[in-house]
Coordinates of C-alpha atoms and ligand atoms in Angstrom, one line a residue:
M1 CA -7.1 -48.6 -31.7
N2 CA -5.0 -45.8 -33.2
G3 CA -7.8 -43.3 -33.2
K4 CA -10.9 -43.2 -35.4
L5 CA -10.9 -42.3 -39.0
E6 CA -13.8 -41.2 -41.2
H7 CA -12.9 -42.5 -44.7
V8 CA -10.0 -44.4 -46.0
V9 CA -8.9 -45.0 -49.6
L10 CA -7.3 -48.4 -49.8
A11 CA -4.9 -49.4 -52.6
Y12 CA -6.6 -52.6 -53.6
S13 CA -4.9 -55.4 -55.6
G14 CA -7.7 -57.9 -55.2
G15 CA -5.5 -60.3 -53.3
L16 CA -6.0 -61.8 -49.9
D17 CA -4.2 -59.2 -47.8
T18 CA -6.0 -56.2 -49.2
S19 CA -9.4 -58.1 -49.2
V20 CA -9.0 -58.8 -45.5
A21 CA -7.9 -55.2 -45.0
I22 CA -11.4 -53.8 -46.0
P23 CA -13.4 -55.2 -43.0
W24 CA -10.3 -54.8 -40.8
I25 CA -10.0 -51.1 -41.4
R26 CA -13.8 -50.7 -40.9
E27 CA -13.6 -52.6 -37.5
H28 CA -10.4 -51.0 -36.2
Y29 CA -10.8 -47.4 -37.3
G30 CA -14.6 -47.2 -37.7
A31 CA -13.9 -45.9 -41.2
E32 CA -15.7 -46.2 -44.5
V33 CA -13.4 -47.8 -47.1
T34 CA -13.2 -46.9 -50.7
T35 CA -10.9 -49.1 -52.7
L36 CA -8.7 -48.0 -55.6
T37 CA -7.4 -50.6 -58.1
V38 CA -4.7 -49.3 -60.4
N39 CA -3.9 -51.2 -63.6
V40 CA -0.1 -50.9 -64.1
G41 CA 0.0 -53.9 -66.5
Q42 CA -0.3 -56.8 -64.0
E43 CA -1.3 -59.8 -66.0
G44 CA -3.1 -61.9 -63.4
E45 CA -5.0 -60.7 -60.4
L46 CA -7.2 -57.9 -61.7
G47 CA -10.1 -60.1 -63.0
D48 CA -13.2 -59.3 -60.9
A49 CA -11.3 -57.2 -58.4
L50 CA -14.0 -54.4 -58.5
E51 CA -16.9 -56.7 -57.7
R52 CA -14.9 -58.4 -55.0
A53 CA -14.0 -55.0 -53.4
R54 CA -17.7 -54.2 -53.2
A55 CA -18.7 -57.6 -52.0
N56 CA -16.1 -57.3 -49.2
G57 CA -17.6 -54.1 -47.9
A58 CA -16.0 -51.3 -49.9
R59 CA -18.3 -48.2 -50.1
E60 CA -17.1 -47.6 -53.6
A61 CA -14.6 -49.4 -55.8
L62 CA -12.5 -47.1 -58.0
F63 CA -10.4 -48.2 -61.0
V64 CA -7.7 -46.5 -63.0
D65 CA -5.9 -47.7 -66.1
A66 CA -2.5 -46.1 -65.5
R67 CA -0.4 -48.1 -68.0
E68 CA 0.2 -45.3 -70.4
T69 CA 1.2 -42.9 -67.8
L70 CA 3.4 -45.5 -66.1
A71 CA 5.3 -46.1 -69.4
E72 CA 5.5 -42.4 -70.4
E73 CA 6.2 -40.7 -67.1
F74 CA 8.1 -43.3 -65.2
L75 CA 9.4 -46.3 -67.2
F76 CA 10.8 -44.3 -70.2
P77 CA 12.4 -41.6 -68.1
A78 CA 14.1 -44.4 -66.1
L79 CA 15.1 -46.1 -69.3
K80 CA 16.8 -42.9 -70.4
A81 CA 18.9 -43.2 -67.2
N82 CA 19.5 -46.9 -68.0
C83 CA 18.2 -47.5 -64.5
L84 CA 19.4 -50.8 -62.9
Y85 CA 19.5 -50.8 -59.1
Q86 CA 22.8 -52.3 -58.0
G87 CA 23.6 -52.8 -61.7
T88 CA 21.0 -55.5 -61.9
Y89 CA 17.3 -54.7 -61.1
P90 CA 15.4 -52.5 -63.6
L91 CA 13.2 -51.2 -60.7
S92 CA 9.9 -52.5 -62.0
T93 CA 8.1 -52.5 -58.7
A94 CA 9.8 -49.3 -57.5
L95 CA 8.8 -47.3 -60.5
A96 CA 5.1 -48.1 -60.3
R97 CA 4.7 -47.2 -56.6
P98 CA 5.0 -43.4 -57.0
L99 CA 2.3 -43.5 -59.7
I100 CA 0.0 -45.6 -57.5
V101 CA 0.6 -43.2 -54.7
R102 CA -0.3 -40.2 -57.0
H103 CA -3.7 -41.9 -57.8
L104 CA -4.3 -42.8 -54.2
V105 CA -3.7 -39.3 -53.0
N106 CA -5.9 -37.8 -55.8
A107 CA -8.7 -40.2 -54.9
A108 CA -8.4 -39.3 -51.3
L109 CA -8.6 -35.6 -52.0
R110 CA -11.5 -36.0 -54.4
H111 CA -13.5 -38.2 -52.0
K112 CA -12.5 -36.1 -49.0
A113 CA -10.9 -39.0 -47.2
D114 CA -8.8 -38.5 -44.2
A115 CA -6.4 -41.4 -44.8
V116 CA -5.1 -43.8 -47.3
A117 CA -4.1 -47.4 -46.8
H118 CA -1.8 -50.0 -48.5
G119 CA -1.1 -53.7 -48.1
C120 CA 2.6 -53.6 -47.6
T121 CA 4.4 -55.5 -44.9
G122 CA 6.8 -53.8 -42.4
K123 CA 9.9 -55.4 -43.9
G124 CA 10.0 -54.2 -47.4
N125 CA 10.8 -51.2 -49.6
D126 CA 7.2 -50.8 -50.8
Q127 CA 6.0 -49.4 -47.4
V128 CA 8.7 -46.8 -47.6
R129 CA 7.7 -45.8 -51.2
F130 CA 4.0 -45.6 -50.2
D131 CA 4.4 -43.8 -46.9
L132 CA 7.0 -41.3 -48.1
G133 CA 5.1 -40.6 -51.3
V134 CA 1.9 -39.9 -49.5
Q135 CA 3.6 -37.8 -46.8
T136 CA 5.3 -35.8 -49.5
L137 CA 2.3 -35.2 -51.8
A138 CA -0.4 -34.8 -49.1
P139 CA 1.1 -34.4 -45.6
H140 CA -2.4 -34.0 -44.0
L141 CA -3.4 -37.6 -44.9
R142 CA -2.9 -40.4 -42.4
V143 CA -1.4 -43.6 -43.8
V144 CA -2.8 -46.9 -42.6
A145 CA -0.8 -50.1 -43.2
P146 CA -3.0 -53.0 -41.9
V147 CA -0.6 -55.8 -42.7
R148 CA 2.1 -54.0 -40.8
E149 CA -0.2 -53.5 -37.8
W150 CA -2.1 -56.8 -37.6
N151 CA -0.5 -60.0 -36.5
M152 CA -2.1 -62.4 -38.9
N153 CA -0.4 -65.1 -41.0
R154 CA -1.9 -66.5 -44.1
A155 CA -4.0 -69.1 -42.2
D156 CA -5.3 -66.3 -39.8
E157 CA -6.2 -64.2 -42.8
I158 CA -8.2 -67.1 -44.4
A159 CA -9.9 -67.7 -41.1
Y160 CA -10.7 -64.0 -40.8
A161 CA -12.1 -64.0 -44.3
A162 CA -14.3 -67.0 -43.6
E163 CA -15.6 -65.4 -40.4
H164 CA -16.4 -62.2 -42.3
R165 CA -17.8 -64.2 -45.3
L166 CA -15.4 -62.4 -47.6
R167 CA -15.3 -63.1 -51.3
I168 CA -11.7 -64.1 -51.9
H169 CA -9.7 -66.1 -54.4
V170 CA -7.8 -68.6 -52.3
K171 CA -5.4 -69.7 -54.9
P172 CA -3.7 -73.1 -54.3
E173 CA -1.3 -72.5 -51.5
S174 CA 1.7 -70.6 -53.0
P175 CA 4.7 -69.7 -50.9
Y176 CA 5.6 -66.9 -53.2
S177 CA 4.8 -63.2 -53.1
V178 CA 4.5 -61.8 -56.6
D179 CA 4.3 -58.2 -57.9
E180 CA 3.7 -57.5 -61.6
N181 CA 3.6 -54.5 -63.9
L182 CA 4.6 -53.6 -67.5
W183 CA 8.3 -53.4 -66.5
G184 CA 8.5 -56.8 -64.9
R185 CA 7.5 -59.5 -62.4
S186 CA 9.0 -59.9 -59.0
I187 CA 8.8 -63.2 -57.1
E188 CA 9.9 -63.6 -53.5
G189 CA 9.6 -66.0 -50.6
G190 CA 9.5 -69.8 -50.2
V191 CA 12.6 -71.6 -51.3
L192 CA 13.8 -68.4 -53.0
E193 CA 14.8 -67.1 -49.6
D194 CA 17.9 -69.4 -49.7
P195 CA 20.3 -67.4 -51.9
G196 CA 22.3 -70.6 -52.4
S197 CA 19.6 -72.6 -54.2
P198 CA 18.6 -72.1 -57.8
P199 CA 15.1 -70.8 -58.3
P200 CA 12.7 -73.6 -59.3
E201 CA 11.2 -73.4 -62.8
E202 CA 7.7 -73.0 -61.3
V203 CA 8.4 -69.4 -60.2
F204 CA 8.8 -68.2 -63.8
Q205 CA 5.8 -67.3 -65.9
W206 CA 6.9 -64.7 -68.5
T207 CA 10.1 -66.5 -69.6
G208 CA 8.7 -70.0 -70.4
H209 CA 10.4 -73.3 -69.7
P210 CA 14.0 -73.7 -71.1
D211 CA 12.8 -76.8 -73.0
L212 CA 10.5 -74.4 -74.9
W213 CA 13.0 -71.7 -75.7
P214 CA 13.3 -71.6 -79.6
R215 CA 16.3 -73.4 -81.0
E216 CA 16.8 -70.5 -83.5
P217 CA 17.7 -67.0 -82.6
E218 CA 15.3 -64.1 -83.4
E219 CA 16.3 -60.6 -84.2
V220 CA 14.5 -57.5 -83.1
T221 CA 15.3 -53.9 -84.0
V222 CA 14.4 -51.1 -81.6
G223 CA 14.0 -47.6 -83.0
F224 CA 14.7 -44.7 -80.5
V225 CA 13.8 -41.1 -80.9
R226 CA 15.6 -38.8 -78.3
G227 CA 16.0 -41.7 -76.0
T228 CA 12.5 -43.0 -76.2
P229 CA 11.7 -46.3 -78.0
E230 CA 9.1 -45.7 -80.7
R231 CA 9.5 -48.6 -83.2
L232 CA 10.0 -52.3 -83.3
D233 CA 11.3 -53.7 -86.6
G234 CA 10.4 -50.4 -88.2
R235 CA 6.7 -50.4 -87.0
S236 CA 5.6 -47.4 -84.9
L237 CA 4.1 -48.6 -81.6
A238 CA 2.7 -46.7 -78.6
P239 CA 4.6 -47.2 -75.4
V240 CA 2.3 -49.9 -73.8
P241 CA 2.1 -52.2 -76.8
L242 CA 5.8 -51.8 -77.5
I243 CA 6.7 -53.0 -74.0
Q244 CA 4.1 -55.7 -74.1
E245 CA 5.4 -57.1 -77.5
L246 CA 8.9 -57.1 -76.2
N247 CA 7.9 -58.8 -73.0
R248 CA 6.3 -61.5 -75.1
R249 CA 9.0 -61.9 -77.8
A250 CA 12.0 -61.7 -75.5
G251 CA 10.3 -63.6 -72.7
A252 CA 9.7 -66.5 -75.2
H253 CA 13.4 -66.8 -75.6
G254 CA 13.9 -66.9 -71.8
V255 CA 15.3 -63.3 -71.8
G256 CA 14.7 -61.3 -68.6
R257 CA 15.5 -63.7 -65.7
I258 CA 17.3 -61.9 -62.9
D259 CA 18.6 -63.5 -59.7
H260 CA 19.8 -60.8 -57.3
V261 CA 20.9 -60.5 -53.7
E262 CA 19.5 -57.1 -53.1
D263 CA 20.0 -54.5 -50.4
R264 CA 16.6 -53.2 -49.2
V265 CA 16.2 -49.6 -47.8
V266 CA 15.3 -51.0 -44.4
G267 CA 18.8 -52.6 -44.1
I268 CA 17.9 -56.2 -45.0
K269 CA 19.7 -58.2 -47.6
S270 CA 17.3 -60.4 -49.6
R271 CA 17.4 -62.7 -52.5
E272 CA 15.1 -61.4 -55.3
T273 CA 14.0 -63.1 -58.4
Y274 CA 12.6 -61.2 -61.4
E275 CA 11.4 -61.6 -65.0
C276 CA 11.9 -58.3 -66.9
P277 CA 12.3 -59.2 -70.6
A278 CA 11.3 -55.8 -72.1
A279 CA 13.2 -53.8 -69.6
L280 CA 16.4 -55.6 -70.0
V281 CA 16.2 -55.6 -73.8
L282 CA 15.4 -51.9 -73.8
V283 CA 18.2 -50.9 -71.4
A284 CA 20.7 -52.9 -73.4
A285 CA 19.6 -51.3 -76.6
H286 CA 19.5 -47.8 -75.2
Q287 CA 22.9 -48.1 -73.6
S288 CA 24.3 -49.4 -76.8
L289 CA 22.9 -46.5 -78.8
E290 CA 24.2 -44.0 -76.3
S291 CA 27.7 -45.5 -76.7
L292 CA 27.5 -44.5 -80.3
V293 CA 26.2 -40.9 -80.0
L294 CA 27.4 -39.6 -76.6
S295 CA 30.9 -38.4 -76.0
R296 CA 33.2 -40.3 -73.6
D297 CA 33.1 -37.6 -70.9
V298 CA 29.3 -37.4 -71.0
L299 CA 29.0 -41.2 -70.8
S300 CA 31.3 -41.4 -67.9
F301 CA 29.6 -38.6 -65.9
K302 CA 26.1 -40.0 -66.9
S303 CA 27.0 -43.4 -65.5
M304 CA 27.4 -41.8 -62.0
V305 CA 24.1 -40.0 -62.4
E306 CA 22.4 -43.3 -63.5
R307 CA 23.6 -45.1 -60.4
R308 CA 22.4 -42.3 -58.1
Y309 CA 19.1 -42.0 -60.0
S310 CA 18.5 -45.8 -59.6
E311 CA 19.1 -45.6 -55.8
V312 CA 16.8 -42.6 -55.4
V313 CA 14.0 -44.4 -57.3
Y314 CA 14.6 -47.6 -55.3
D315 CA 14.6 -45.7 -52.0
G316 CA 11.1 -44.3 -52.7
L317 CA 12.3 -40.7 -53.3
W318 CA 10.7 -40.2 -56.7
Y319 CA 9.0 -37.0 -55.5
S320 CA 12.2 -35.3 -54.5
P321 CA 14.3 -32.4 -55.8
L322 CA 17.3 -34.7 -56.3
R323 CA 15.3 -37.1 -58.6
E324 CA 14.1 -34.1 -60.6
A325 CA 17.5 -32.6 -60.9
L326 CA 19.0 -35.9 -62.0
S327 CA 16.1 -36.3 -64.5
A328 CA 16.9 -32.9 -65.9
F329 CA 20.5 -33.9 -66.6
V330 CA 19.5 -37.2 -68.2
E331 CA 16.9 -35.5 -70.4
D332 CA 19.4 -33.0 -71.6
T333 CA 21.7 -35.8 -72.8
Q334 CA 19.0 -37.5 -74.9
S335 CA 18.8 -35.0 -77.8
T336 CA 20.9 -37.1 -80.1
V337 CA 19.9 -40.6 -78.8
T338 CA 18.0 -41.4 -82.0
G339 CA 18.6 -44.4 -84.1
E340 CA 18.2 -48.1 -84.5
V341 CA 19.5 -51.0 -82.4
R342 CA 19.5 -54.6 -83.5
L343 CA 19.4 -57.4 -80.9
R344 CA 19.6 -61.1 -81.1
L345 CA 17.3 -63.0 -78.7
F346 CA 18.5 -66.5 -78.0
Q347 CA 18.4 -69.0 -75.2
G348 CA 18.0 -66.5 -72.3
S349 CA 20.1 -63.7 -73.7
A350 CA 19.5 -60.5 -75.6
R351 CA 22.7 -59.5 -77.4
V352 CA 23.2 -56.2 -79.2
V353 CA 24.5 -57.0 -82.7
G354 CA 24.3 -53.6 -84.4
R355 CA 23.4 -50.0 -83.9
S356 CA 23.2 -46.9 -86.2
S357 CA 22.3 -43.3 -85.8
P358 CA 22.3 -40.1 -87.8
Y359 CA 24.1 -38.6 -84.8
S360 CA 26.8 -41.2 -84.6
L361 CA 30.1 -39.9 -83.3
L362 CA 32.0 -42.8 -84.7
S363 CA 34.0 -41.5 -87.6
H364 CA 35.0 -44.2 -90.1
R365 CA 37.9 -42.1 -91.4
L366 CA 39.3 -41.7 -88.0
A367 CA 38.8 -45.3 -86.8
T368 CA 39.6 -47.3 -89.9
Y369 CA 42.9 -49.2 -90.2
G370 CA 42.4 -49.0 -94.0
R371 CA 44.0 -46.6 -96.5
D372 CA 41.4 -43.8 -96.2
S373 CA 42.4 -43.0 -92.6
T374 CA 42.7 -39.3 -91.8
F375 CA 43.9 -39.9 -88.2
R376 CA 47.3 -38.3 -87.7
Q377 CA 49.3 -41.1 -86.1
D378 CA 52.4 -38.9 -86.0
A379 CA 50.5 -36.6 -83.5
S380 CA 50.1 -39.5 -81.1
E381 CA 53.7 -39.5 -79.9
G382 CA 53.5 -35.9 -78.6
F383 CA 50.0 -36.6 -77.2
I384 CA 51.3 -39.5 -75.1
H385 CA 54.3 -37.6 -73.9
L386 CA 52.1 -34.8 -72.4
F387 CA 49.2 -37.1 -71.4
G388 CA 51.4 -39.0 -69.0
L389 CA 53.6 -36.0 -67.9
A390 CA 52.3 -35.6 -64.4
P391 CA 52.3 -39.3 -63.3
K392 CA 55.7 -39.8 -64.9
L393 CA 57.2 -36.9 -63.0
A394 CA 55.6 -38.0 -59.7
Y395 CA 56.9 -41.5 -60.1
A396 CA 60.4 -40.3 -60.8
K397 CA 60.3 -38.1 -57.7
R398 CA 59.2 -41.0 -55.5
R399 CA 61.9 -43.2 -56.9
A400 CA 64.6 -40.6 -56.2
S401 CA 63.4 -40.2 -52.5
G402 CA 63.5 -44.0 -52.1
T403 CA 59.7 -44.6 -51.7
P404 CA 58.7 -46.3 -54.9
S405 CA 55.3 -47.9 -54.9
G406 CA 53.9 -50.6 -57.1
E407 CA 57.4 -51.3 -58.4
G408 CA 58.1 -55.0 -58.3
E409 CA 61.7 -56.0 -57.7
E410 CA 61.9 -57.3 -61.2
T411 CA 61.1 -53.8 -62.7
A412 CA 63.4 -52.1 -60.3
A413 CA 66.4 -54.2 -61.1
P414 CA 66.3 -56.8 -63.8
R415 CA 68.4 -59.8 -63.0
A416 CA 68.9 -63.3 -64.4
V417 CA 66.8 -66.0 -62.9
S418 CA 67.9 -69.5 -63.1
P419 CA 64.9 -71.7 -63.9
A420 CA 66.4 -74.4 -61.8
T421 CA 66.3 -72.4 -58.5
P422 CA 62.9 -71.8 -57.1
P423 CA 62.4 -68.3 -55.7
Ligands
LIG1 N1 12.5 -56.1 -54.2 C1 11.7 -55.4 -55.2 C2 11.6 -53.9 -54.8 O1 11.8 -53.6 -53.7 C3 10.4 -56.0 -55.4 C4 9.4 -55.9 -54.4 C5 8.2 -56.7 -54.8 N2 7.1 -56.5 -53.9 C6 6.2 -57.5 -53.6 N3 5.2 -57.1 -52.8 N4 6.4 -58.7 -53.9 O2 11.4 -53.1 -55.6

């Protein structure tokens, strides 16, 4: 086929696609296959992935627990940027890919492999993130994407697996493609492909059934230090357990469901369904704390940076000068993002109900309508006069030259309207 390879390191999830990929790579490229399984907090799957990799012909089966690094170096930096792609998706899958790529490349270098492989299809964003990441970090490595190259459907894959006596978990036929990590769970395919029909309850696993959502609200307090969440209800927690606890507690109340028509990098629109309880709670909390401690102009400028940051991450450009520059700006804004945020979890929603910070810019004496106000209301008149000076002048000019805009007839010339005569 596409030339021989010596040794390929395959990103191995333990699922059907990547299990079939092991003998397929050996046959098509004549290469030895080493698998690498990265724990990014996926709940299901992992199980006996390592034994399965070896049973299916891997020369060696490597494993990395990358959860802590994922949280510290990818999720929390993105949280500081309130990352929500298209205002909606907290980028769970997108944030884990560059970390998996880093481990894949490191393993390939250590084991002197000449290529890496992944199980992405040719229609999604993940292939872009893998290919671009590898090409950036280690341009000498070839990237093999068996699923993109072979023409097998699920039935063909199962037949191929039987022929090669592979050890696979053929789960009861599921039409869904699922990807999980600490920051969320993505579900695609099957009836979800119709953006007009509501997702069936069966696709949700982290957010329980609505019948089971508690009838009473629950409060949770998140404590941030310089933009990083460090406490829940006053208890210090490391990043991974903090995210896990929030996924569990908010998920139990149905918080985290996302139904999004998303624009993929490859130009396709697709309906995407997610469960991201911790991510949505933390972004809401972090945003709310920032509204208390950041100035209006920084908030406004930062929101532009956040949007671009989210697109860069989505597009697979984590390892790029732009992402690093945006990150540097975001980091710089976080020095006062310290404080506590209270949220109420109830029936699918997480609502901020309080926030406090030693760096709060909210001055009671300025904002209060009470007697102790120090705000000089008499200064407002002059302020408003100058604040609107330029637009007022421009408007007057245009009116004088007979090209008024946005001026309804009624403002131009007030006249009596008889209620009896329709216009
Ligand atoms: N649409 C999301 C993204 O591009 C999720 C992709 C999930 N991947 C999967 N193999 N199911 O980030």
